[in-house]
Coordinates of C-alpha atoms in Angstrom, one line a residue:
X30 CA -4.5 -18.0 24.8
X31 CA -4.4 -21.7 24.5
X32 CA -3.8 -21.7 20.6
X33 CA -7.0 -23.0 18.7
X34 CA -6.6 -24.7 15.4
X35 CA -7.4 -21.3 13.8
X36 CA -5.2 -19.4 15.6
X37 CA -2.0 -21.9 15.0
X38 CA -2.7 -21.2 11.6
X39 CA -2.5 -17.6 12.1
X40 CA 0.5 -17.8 14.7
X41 CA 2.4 -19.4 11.3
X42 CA 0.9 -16.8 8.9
X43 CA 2.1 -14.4 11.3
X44 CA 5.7 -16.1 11.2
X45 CA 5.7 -16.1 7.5
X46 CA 4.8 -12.3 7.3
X47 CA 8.3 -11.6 9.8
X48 CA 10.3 -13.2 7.8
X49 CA 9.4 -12.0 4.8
X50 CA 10.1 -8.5 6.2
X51 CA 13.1 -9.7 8.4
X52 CA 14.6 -11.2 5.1
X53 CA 14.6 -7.8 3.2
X54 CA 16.8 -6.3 5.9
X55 CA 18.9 -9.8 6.2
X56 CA 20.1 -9.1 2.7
X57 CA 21.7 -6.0 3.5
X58 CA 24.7 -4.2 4.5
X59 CA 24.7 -1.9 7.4
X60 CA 25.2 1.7 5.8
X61 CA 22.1 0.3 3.4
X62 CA 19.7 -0.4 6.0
X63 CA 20.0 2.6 7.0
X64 CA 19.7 4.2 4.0
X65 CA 16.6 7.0 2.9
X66 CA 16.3 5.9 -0.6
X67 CA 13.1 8.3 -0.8
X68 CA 12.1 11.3 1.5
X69 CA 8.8 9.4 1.8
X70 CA 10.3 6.2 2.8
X71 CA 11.7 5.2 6.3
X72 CA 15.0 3.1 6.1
X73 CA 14.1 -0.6 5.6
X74 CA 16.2 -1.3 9.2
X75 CA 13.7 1.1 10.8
X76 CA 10.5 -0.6 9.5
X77 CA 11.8 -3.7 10.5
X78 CA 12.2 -2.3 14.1
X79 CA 9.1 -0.7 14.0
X80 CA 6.9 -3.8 13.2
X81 CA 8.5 -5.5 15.8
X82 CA 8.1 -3.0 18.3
X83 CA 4.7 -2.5 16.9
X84 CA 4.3 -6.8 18.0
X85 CA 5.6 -6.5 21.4
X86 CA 4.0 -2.8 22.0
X87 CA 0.3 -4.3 22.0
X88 CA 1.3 -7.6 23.5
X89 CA 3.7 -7.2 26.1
X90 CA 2.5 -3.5 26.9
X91 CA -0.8 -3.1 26.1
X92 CA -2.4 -6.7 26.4
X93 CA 0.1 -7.6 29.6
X94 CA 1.2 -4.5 30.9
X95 CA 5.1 -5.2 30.8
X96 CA 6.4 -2.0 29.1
X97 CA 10.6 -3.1 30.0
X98 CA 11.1 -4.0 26.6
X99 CA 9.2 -1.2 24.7
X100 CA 10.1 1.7 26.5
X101 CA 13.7 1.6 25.5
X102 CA 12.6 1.5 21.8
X103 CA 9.9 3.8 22.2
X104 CA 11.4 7.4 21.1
X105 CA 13.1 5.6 18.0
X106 CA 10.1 3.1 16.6
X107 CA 6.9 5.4 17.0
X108 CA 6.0 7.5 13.9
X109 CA 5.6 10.6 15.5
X110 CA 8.5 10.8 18.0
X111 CA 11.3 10.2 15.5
X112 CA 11.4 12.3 11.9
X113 CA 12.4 9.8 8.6
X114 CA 15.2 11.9 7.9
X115 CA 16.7 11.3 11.4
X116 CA 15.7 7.3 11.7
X117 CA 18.5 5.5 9.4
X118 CA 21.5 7.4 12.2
X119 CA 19.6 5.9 15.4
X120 CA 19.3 2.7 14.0
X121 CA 21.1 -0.4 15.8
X122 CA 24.1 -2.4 14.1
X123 CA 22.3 -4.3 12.2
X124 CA 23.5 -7.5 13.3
X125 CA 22.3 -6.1 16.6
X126 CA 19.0 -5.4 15.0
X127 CA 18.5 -8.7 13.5
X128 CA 19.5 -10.6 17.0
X129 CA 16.9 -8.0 19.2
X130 CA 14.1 -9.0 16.8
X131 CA 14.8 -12.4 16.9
X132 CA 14.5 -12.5 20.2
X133 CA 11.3 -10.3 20.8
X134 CA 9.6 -12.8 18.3
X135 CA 10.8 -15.5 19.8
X136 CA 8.9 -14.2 23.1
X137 CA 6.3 -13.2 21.6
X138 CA 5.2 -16.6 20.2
X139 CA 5.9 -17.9 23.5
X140 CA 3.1 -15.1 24.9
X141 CA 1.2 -16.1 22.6
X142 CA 0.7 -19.5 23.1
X143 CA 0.7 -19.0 27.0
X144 CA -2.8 -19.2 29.2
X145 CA -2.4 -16.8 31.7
X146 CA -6.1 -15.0 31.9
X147 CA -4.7 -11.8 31.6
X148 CA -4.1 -12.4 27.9
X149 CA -6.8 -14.9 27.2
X150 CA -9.5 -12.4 28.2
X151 CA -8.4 -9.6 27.2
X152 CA -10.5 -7.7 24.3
X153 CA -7.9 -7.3 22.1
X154 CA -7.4 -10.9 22.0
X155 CA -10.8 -11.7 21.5
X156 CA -11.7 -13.8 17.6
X157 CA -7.4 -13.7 17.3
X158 CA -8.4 -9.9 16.8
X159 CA -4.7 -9.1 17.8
X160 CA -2.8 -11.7 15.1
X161 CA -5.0 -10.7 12.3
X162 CA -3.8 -7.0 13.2
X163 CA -0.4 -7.9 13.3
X164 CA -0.5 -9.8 10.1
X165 CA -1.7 -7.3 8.1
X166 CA 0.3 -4.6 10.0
X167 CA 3.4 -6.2 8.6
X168 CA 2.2 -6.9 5.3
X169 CA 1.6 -3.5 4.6
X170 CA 5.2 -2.8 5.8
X171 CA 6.5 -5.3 3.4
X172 CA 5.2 -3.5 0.5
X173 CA 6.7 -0.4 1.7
X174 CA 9.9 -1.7 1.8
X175 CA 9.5 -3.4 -1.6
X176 CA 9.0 0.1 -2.7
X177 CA 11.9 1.8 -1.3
X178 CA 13.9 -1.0 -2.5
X179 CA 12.5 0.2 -6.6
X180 CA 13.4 3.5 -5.2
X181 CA 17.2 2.1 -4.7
X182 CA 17.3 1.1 -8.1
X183 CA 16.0 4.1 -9.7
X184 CA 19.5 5.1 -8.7
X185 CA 21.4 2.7 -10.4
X186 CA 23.2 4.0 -14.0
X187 CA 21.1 2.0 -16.9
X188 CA 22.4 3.9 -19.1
X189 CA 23.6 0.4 -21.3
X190 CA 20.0 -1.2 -21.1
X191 CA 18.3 -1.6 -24.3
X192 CA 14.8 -2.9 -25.1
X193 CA 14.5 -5.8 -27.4
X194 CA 11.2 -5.3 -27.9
X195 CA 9.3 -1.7 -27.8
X196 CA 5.8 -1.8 -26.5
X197 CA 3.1 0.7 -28.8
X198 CA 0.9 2.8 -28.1
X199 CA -3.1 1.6 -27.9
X200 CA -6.0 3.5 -27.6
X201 CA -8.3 2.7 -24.4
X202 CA -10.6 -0.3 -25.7
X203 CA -13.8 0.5 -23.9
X204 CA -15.1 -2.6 -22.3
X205 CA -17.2 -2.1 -19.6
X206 CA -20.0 -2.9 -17.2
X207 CA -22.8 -1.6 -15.9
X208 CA -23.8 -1.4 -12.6
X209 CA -27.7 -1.4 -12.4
X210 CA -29.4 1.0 -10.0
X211 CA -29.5 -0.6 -6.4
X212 CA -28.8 -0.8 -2.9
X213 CA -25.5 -2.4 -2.0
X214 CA -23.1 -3.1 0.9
X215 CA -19.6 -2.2 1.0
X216 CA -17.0 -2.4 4.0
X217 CA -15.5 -5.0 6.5
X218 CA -16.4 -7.2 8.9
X219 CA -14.8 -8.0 12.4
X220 CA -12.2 -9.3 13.3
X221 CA -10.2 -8.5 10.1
X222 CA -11.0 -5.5 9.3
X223 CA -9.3 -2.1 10.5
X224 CA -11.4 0.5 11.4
X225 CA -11.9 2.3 8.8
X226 CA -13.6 0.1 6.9
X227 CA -16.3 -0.4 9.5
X228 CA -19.3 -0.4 10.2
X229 CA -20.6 -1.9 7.0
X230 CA -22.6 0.4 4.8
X231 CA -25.8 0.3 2.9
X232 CA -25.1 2.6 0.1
X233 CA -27.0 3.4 -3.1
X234 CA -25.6 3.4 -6.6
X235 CA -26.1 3.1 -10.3
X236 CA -26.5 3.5 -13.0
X237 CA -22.8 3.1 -13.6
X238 CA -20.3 1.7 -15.8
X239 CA -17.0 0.7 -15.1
X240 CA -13.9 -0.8 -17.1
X241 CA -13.3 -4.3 -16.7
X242 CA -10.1 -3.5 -16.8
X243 CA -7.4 -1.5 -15.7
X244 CA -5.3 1.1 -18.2
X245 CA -2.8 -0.9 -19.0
X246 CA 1.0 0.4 -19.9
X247 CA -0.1 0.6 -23.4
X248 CA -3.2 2.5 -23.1
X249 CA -0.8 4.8 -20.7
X250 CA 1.7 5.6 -23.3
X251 CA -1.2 6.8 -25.4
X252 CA -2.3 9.5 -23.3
X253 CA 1.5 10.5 -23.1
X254 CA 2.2 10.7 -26.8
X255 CA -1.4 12.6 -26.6
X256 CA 0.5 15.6 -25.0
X257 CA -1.5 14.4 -21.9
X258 CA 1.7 16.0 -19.4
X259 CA 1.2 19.3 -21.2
X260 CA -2.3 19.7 -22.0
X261 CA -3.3 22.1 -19.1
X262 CA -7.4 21.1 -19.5
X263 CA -7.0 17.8 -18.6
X264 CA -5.3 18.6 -15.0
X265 CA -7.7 19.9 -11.8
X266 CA -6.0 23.7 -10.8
X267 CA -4.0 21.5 -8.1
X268 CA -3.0 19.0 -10.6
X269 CA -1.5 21.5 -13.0
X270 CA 0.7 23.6 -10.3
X271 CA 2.1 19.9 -9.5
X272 CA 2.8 19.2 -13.1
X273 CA 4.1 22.9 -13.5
X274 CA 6.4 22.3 -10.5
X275 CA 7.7 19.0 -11.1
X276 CA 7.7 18.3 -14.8
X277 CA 6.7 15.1 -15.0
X278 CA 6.7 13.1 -17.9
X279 CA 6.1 9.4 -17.3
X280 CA 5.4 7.1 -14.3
X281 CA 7.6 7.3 -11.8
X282 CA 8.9 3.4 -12.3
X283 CA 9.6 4.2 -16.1
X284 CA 12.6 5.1 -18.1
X285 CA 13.7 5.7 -21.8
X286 CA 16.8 3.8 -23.1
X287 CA 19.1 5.6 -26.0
X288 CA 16.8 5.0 -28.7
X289 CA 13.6 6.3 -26.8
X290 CA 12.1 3.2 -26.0
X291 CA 10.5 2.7 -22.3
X292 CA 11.6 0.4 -20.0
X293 CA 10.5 -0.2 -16.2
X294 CA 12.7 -0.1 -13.3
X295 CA 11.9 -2.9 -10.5
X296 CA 13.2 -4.1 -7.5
X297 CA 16.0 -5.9 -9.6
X298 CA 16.8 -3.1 -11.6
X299 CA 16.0 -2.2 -15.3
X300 CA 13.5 -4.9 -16.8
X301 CA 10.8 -4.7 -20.3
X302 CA 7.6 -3.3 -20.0
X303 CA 4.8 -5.5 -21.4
X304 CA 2.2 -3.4 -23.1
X305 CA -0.6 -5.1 -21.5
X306 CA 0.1 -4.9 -18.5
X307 CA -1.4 -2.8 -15.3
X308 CA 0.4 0.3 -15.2
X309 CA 1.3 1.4 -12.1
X310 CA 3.4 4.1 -10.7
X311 CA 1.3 7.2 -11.1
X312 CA 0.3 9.8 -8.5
X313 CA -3.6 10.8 -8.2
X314 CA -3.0 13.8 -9.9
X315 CA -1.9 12.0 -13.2
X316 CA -4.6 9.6 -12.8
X317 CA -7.3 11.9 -12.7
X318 CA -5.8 13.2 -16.2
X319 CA -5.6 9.8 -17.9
X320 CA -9.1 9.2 -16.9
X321 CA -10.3 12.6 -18.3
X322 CA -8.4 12.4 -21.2
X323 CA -9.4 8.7 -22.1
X324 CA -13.3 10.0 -21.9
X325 CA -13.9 8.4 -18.2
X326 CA -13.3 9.5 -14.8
X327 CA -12.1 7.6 -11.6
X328 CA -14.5 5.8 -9.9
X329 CA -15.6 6.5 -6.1
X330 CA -14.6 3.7 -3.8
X331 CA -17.9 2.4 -3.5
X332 CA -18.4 2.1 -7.1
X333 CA -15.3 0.1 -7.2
X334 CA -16.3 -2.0 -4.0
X335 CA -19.7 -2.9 -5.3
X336 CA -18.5 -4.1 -9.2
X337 CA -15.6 -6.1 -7.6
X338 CA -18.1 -7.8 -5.2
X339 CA -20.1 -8.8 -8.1
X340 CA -16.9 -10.1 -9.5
X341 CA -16.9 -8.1 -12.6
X342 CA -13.1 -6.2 -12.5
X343 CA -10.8 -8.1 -13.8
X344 CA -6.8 -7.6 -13.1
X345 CA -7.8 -6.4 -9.4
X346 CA -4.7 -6.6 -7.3
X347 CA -2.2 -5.3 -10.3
X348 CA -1.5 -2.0 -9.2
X349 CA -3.7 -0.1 -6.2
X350 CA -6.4 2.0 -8.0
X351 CA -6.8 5.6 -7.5
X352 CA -10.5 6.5 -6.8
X353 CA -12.1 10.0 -7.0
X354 CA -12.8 10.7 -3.3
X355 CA -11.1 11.8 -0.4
X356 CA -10.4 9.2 2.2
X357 CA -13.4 9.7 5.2
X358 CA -14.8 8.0 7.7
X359 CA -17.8 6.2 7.4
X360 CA -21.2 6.9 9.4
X361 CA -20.2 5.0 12.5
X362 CA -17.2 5.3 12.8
X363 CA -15.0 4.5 15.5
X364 CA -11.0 4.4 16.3
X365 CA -9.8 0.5 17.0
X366 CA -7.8 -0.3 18.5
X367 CA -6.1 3.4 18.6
X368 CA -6.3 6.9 17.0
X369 CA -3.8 7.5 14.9
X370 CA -4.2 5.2 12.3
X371 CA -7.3 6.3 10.3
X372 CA -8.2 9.8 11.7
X373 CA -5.3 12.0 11.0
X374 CA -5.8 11.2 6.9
X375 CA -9.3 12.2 7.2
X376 CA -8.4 15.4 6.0
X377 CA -9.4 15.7 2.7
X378 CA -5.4 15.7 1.4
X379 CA -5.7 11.9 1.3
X380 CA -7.4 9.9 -1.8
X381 CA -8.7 6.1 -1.5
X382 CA -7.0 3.5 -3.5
X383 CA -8.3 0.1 -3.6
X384 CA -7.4 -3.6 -5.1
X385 CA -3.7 -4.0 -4.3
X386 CA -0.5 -4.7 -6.1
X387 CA 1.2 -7.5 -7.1
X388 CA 3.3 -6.8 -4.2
X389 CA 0.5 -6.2 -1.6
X390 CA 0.5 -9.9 0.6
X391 CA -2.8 -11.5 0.8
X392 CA -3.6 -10.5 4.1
X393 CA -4.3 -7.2 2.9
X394 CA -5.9 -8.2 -0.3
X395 CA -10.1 -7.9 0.3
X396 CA -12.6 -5.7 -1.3
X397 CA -13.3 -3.2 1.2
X398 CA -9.8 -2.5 2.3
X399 CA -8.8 0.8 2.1
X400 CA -5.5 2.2 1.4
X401 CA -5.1 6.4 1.4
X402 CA -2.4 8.4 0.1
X403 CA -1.3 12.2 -1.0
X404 CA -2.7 12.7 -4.1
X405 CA 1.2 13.7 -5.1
X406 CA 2.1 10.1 -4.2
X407 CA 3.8 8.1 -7.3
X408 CA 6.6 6.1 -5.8
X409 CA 3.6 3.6 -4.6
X410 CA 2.7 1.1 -7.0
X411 CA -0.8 2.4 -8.3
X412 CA -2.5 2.9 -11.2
X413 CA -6.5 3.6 -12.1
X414 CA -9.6 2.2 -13.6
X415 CA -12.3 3.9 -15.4
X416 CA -15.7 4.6 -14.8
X417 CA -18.3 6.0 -17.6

């Protein structure tokens, strides 16, 4: 495609969004990008393999029909051909690594910029559909790796860190909003959205209300110092045999220095916790018990689309947001551009989250995007909202 003003401007957002994930890896030894730092998590090499292939997979093959530099990959880069555990041991030299994906995305900008009809006409090309993928496709990679690198640190020995200054305890403060009864719209529109989120809906809802806010670290500690962890009536059947078999006691990013006070655990290692801000690190299961033990509930997705529409939530983009139902697909839908993104989560083992983090790249950062995870999940950086 000859490259519109628009689609320059995406061809350098797509740049930016490689080397923000090309730089995570760049900072590295060998042995530690190949390195499993959860059994959740791919090694950061591997994702920075994958979203490369991922780029020349659906340009070179799909779009142009040249599969000589994909096929060799293939086995080690696709999800479902190559466990986690096994990933980090296939992996490339890393400085082998680094030079392969510089030169793929060296070629592919070339493609990209090239005027052959074959890639000009071709649907997936159509309204830059294919950058806008990419884009976010590696933006939601980035945030993965940012959380396998907090992973890495939770293994560092903090023993010596002391807080300086203890956050309390606090109540939820009940300041909310309510949503009047009403037809509204929620999902995406082409060509930025993925799939899932289409086609746009016409859903009713109301009366509601919903917390302005987020439950911030403070509000958190609350419901711990409640007995929230041990309190079996707070917990669905599923979330008790999880608390029963794991023994949690805090969110996953949190630790308690020699004196008892919690501290957070970051990218950069040990760090304070502010008491007002989002927290984040909890699985759906312990959200669900916050929320019932605070008085509220989690909100269904829509009910969370709508009021941030309307610009009423406040702190959106914190933490990702637990809501109450199970990931599904909406009336309409159909796979784009392939089937096993969405479809294989639409099992009713997957909960919605919506909003973001304050490591989720803006790309990715819209009101009807949908992010799904195991409602045992807690190494993600999410946390919940209220509804009343």
């Amino acid at each position: 495609m000859a490259a519109s003003v628009s689609s320059n401007a995406l061809l350098n957002e797509l740049h930016l969004a490689q080397e923000l994930v090309t730089a995570l890896v760049e900072s590295l030894d060998d042995d530690s990008q190949r390195q499993q730092y959860h059994r959740e998590l791919s090694p950061l090499g591997w994702h920075l393999g994958h979203c490369t292939y991922t780029e020349c997979y659906w340009l070179q093959e799909v779009v142009l029909g040249d599969s000589s530099y994909t096929s060799p990959v293939k086995p080690l880069y696709t999800p479902a051909l190559t466990a986690k555990p096994e990933r980090g041991k296939l992996l490339p030299r890393l400085d082998d690594l680094l030079q392969w994906v510089q030169g793929m995305q060296e070629l592919n900008q070339d493609l990209f910029n090239a005027t052959s009809p074959a890639l000009t006409e071709h649907p997936l090309m159509q309204d830059d559909y294919l950058l806008h993928f990419l884009i976010q496709h590696y933006s939601q990679h980035y945030e993965t790796m940012l959380s396998a690198l907090t992973q890495r640190s939770l293994l560092e020995d903090t023993a010596a860190f002391r807080v300086t200054a203890p956050f309390k305890a606090q109540q939820p403060i009940i300041d909310d909003i309510t949503i009047q009864p009403g037809h509204y719209k929620v999902g995406g529109r082409t060509p930025i959205a993925y799939d899932n989120e289409l086609p746009a809906q016409k859903v009713i809802l109301g009366p509601y209300s919903i917390a302005r806010n987020p439950i911030s670290n403070s509000e958190y500690l609350a419901f711990m110092d409640a007995g929230g962890y041990s309190t079996q009536s707070l917990w669905s059947d599923a979330g008790w045999q999880w608390q029963l078999q794991h023994a949690t006691n805090c969110p996953d990013h949190w630790r308690q220095d020699e004196a008892g006070h919690w501290y957070g655990m970051g990218i950069r290692g040990a760090y304070e916790l502010d008491g007002t801000d989002v927290v984040h690190g909890i699985s759906h299961h312990e959200a669900c018990a916050c929320a019932n033990w605070a008085g509220g509930r989690l909100p269904h997705e829509h009910q969370w689309e709508v009021a941030c529409r309307l610009h009423f939530l406040e702190q959106t983009g914190r933490a990702w947001e637990w809501c109450q139902n199970p990931f599904y697909p909406y009336e309409g839908f159909q796979t784009f551009p392939y089937d096993g993104y969405s479809p294989p989560s639409f099992n009713k083992e997957h909960f919605t989250l919506r909003g973001g983090s304050f490591h989720t790249r803006p790309a990715i950062k819209r009101p009807s995007f949908r992010n799904f995870h195991e409602p045992f999940k807690r190494h993600i950086f999410a946390g919940l909202r209220l509804v009343y």
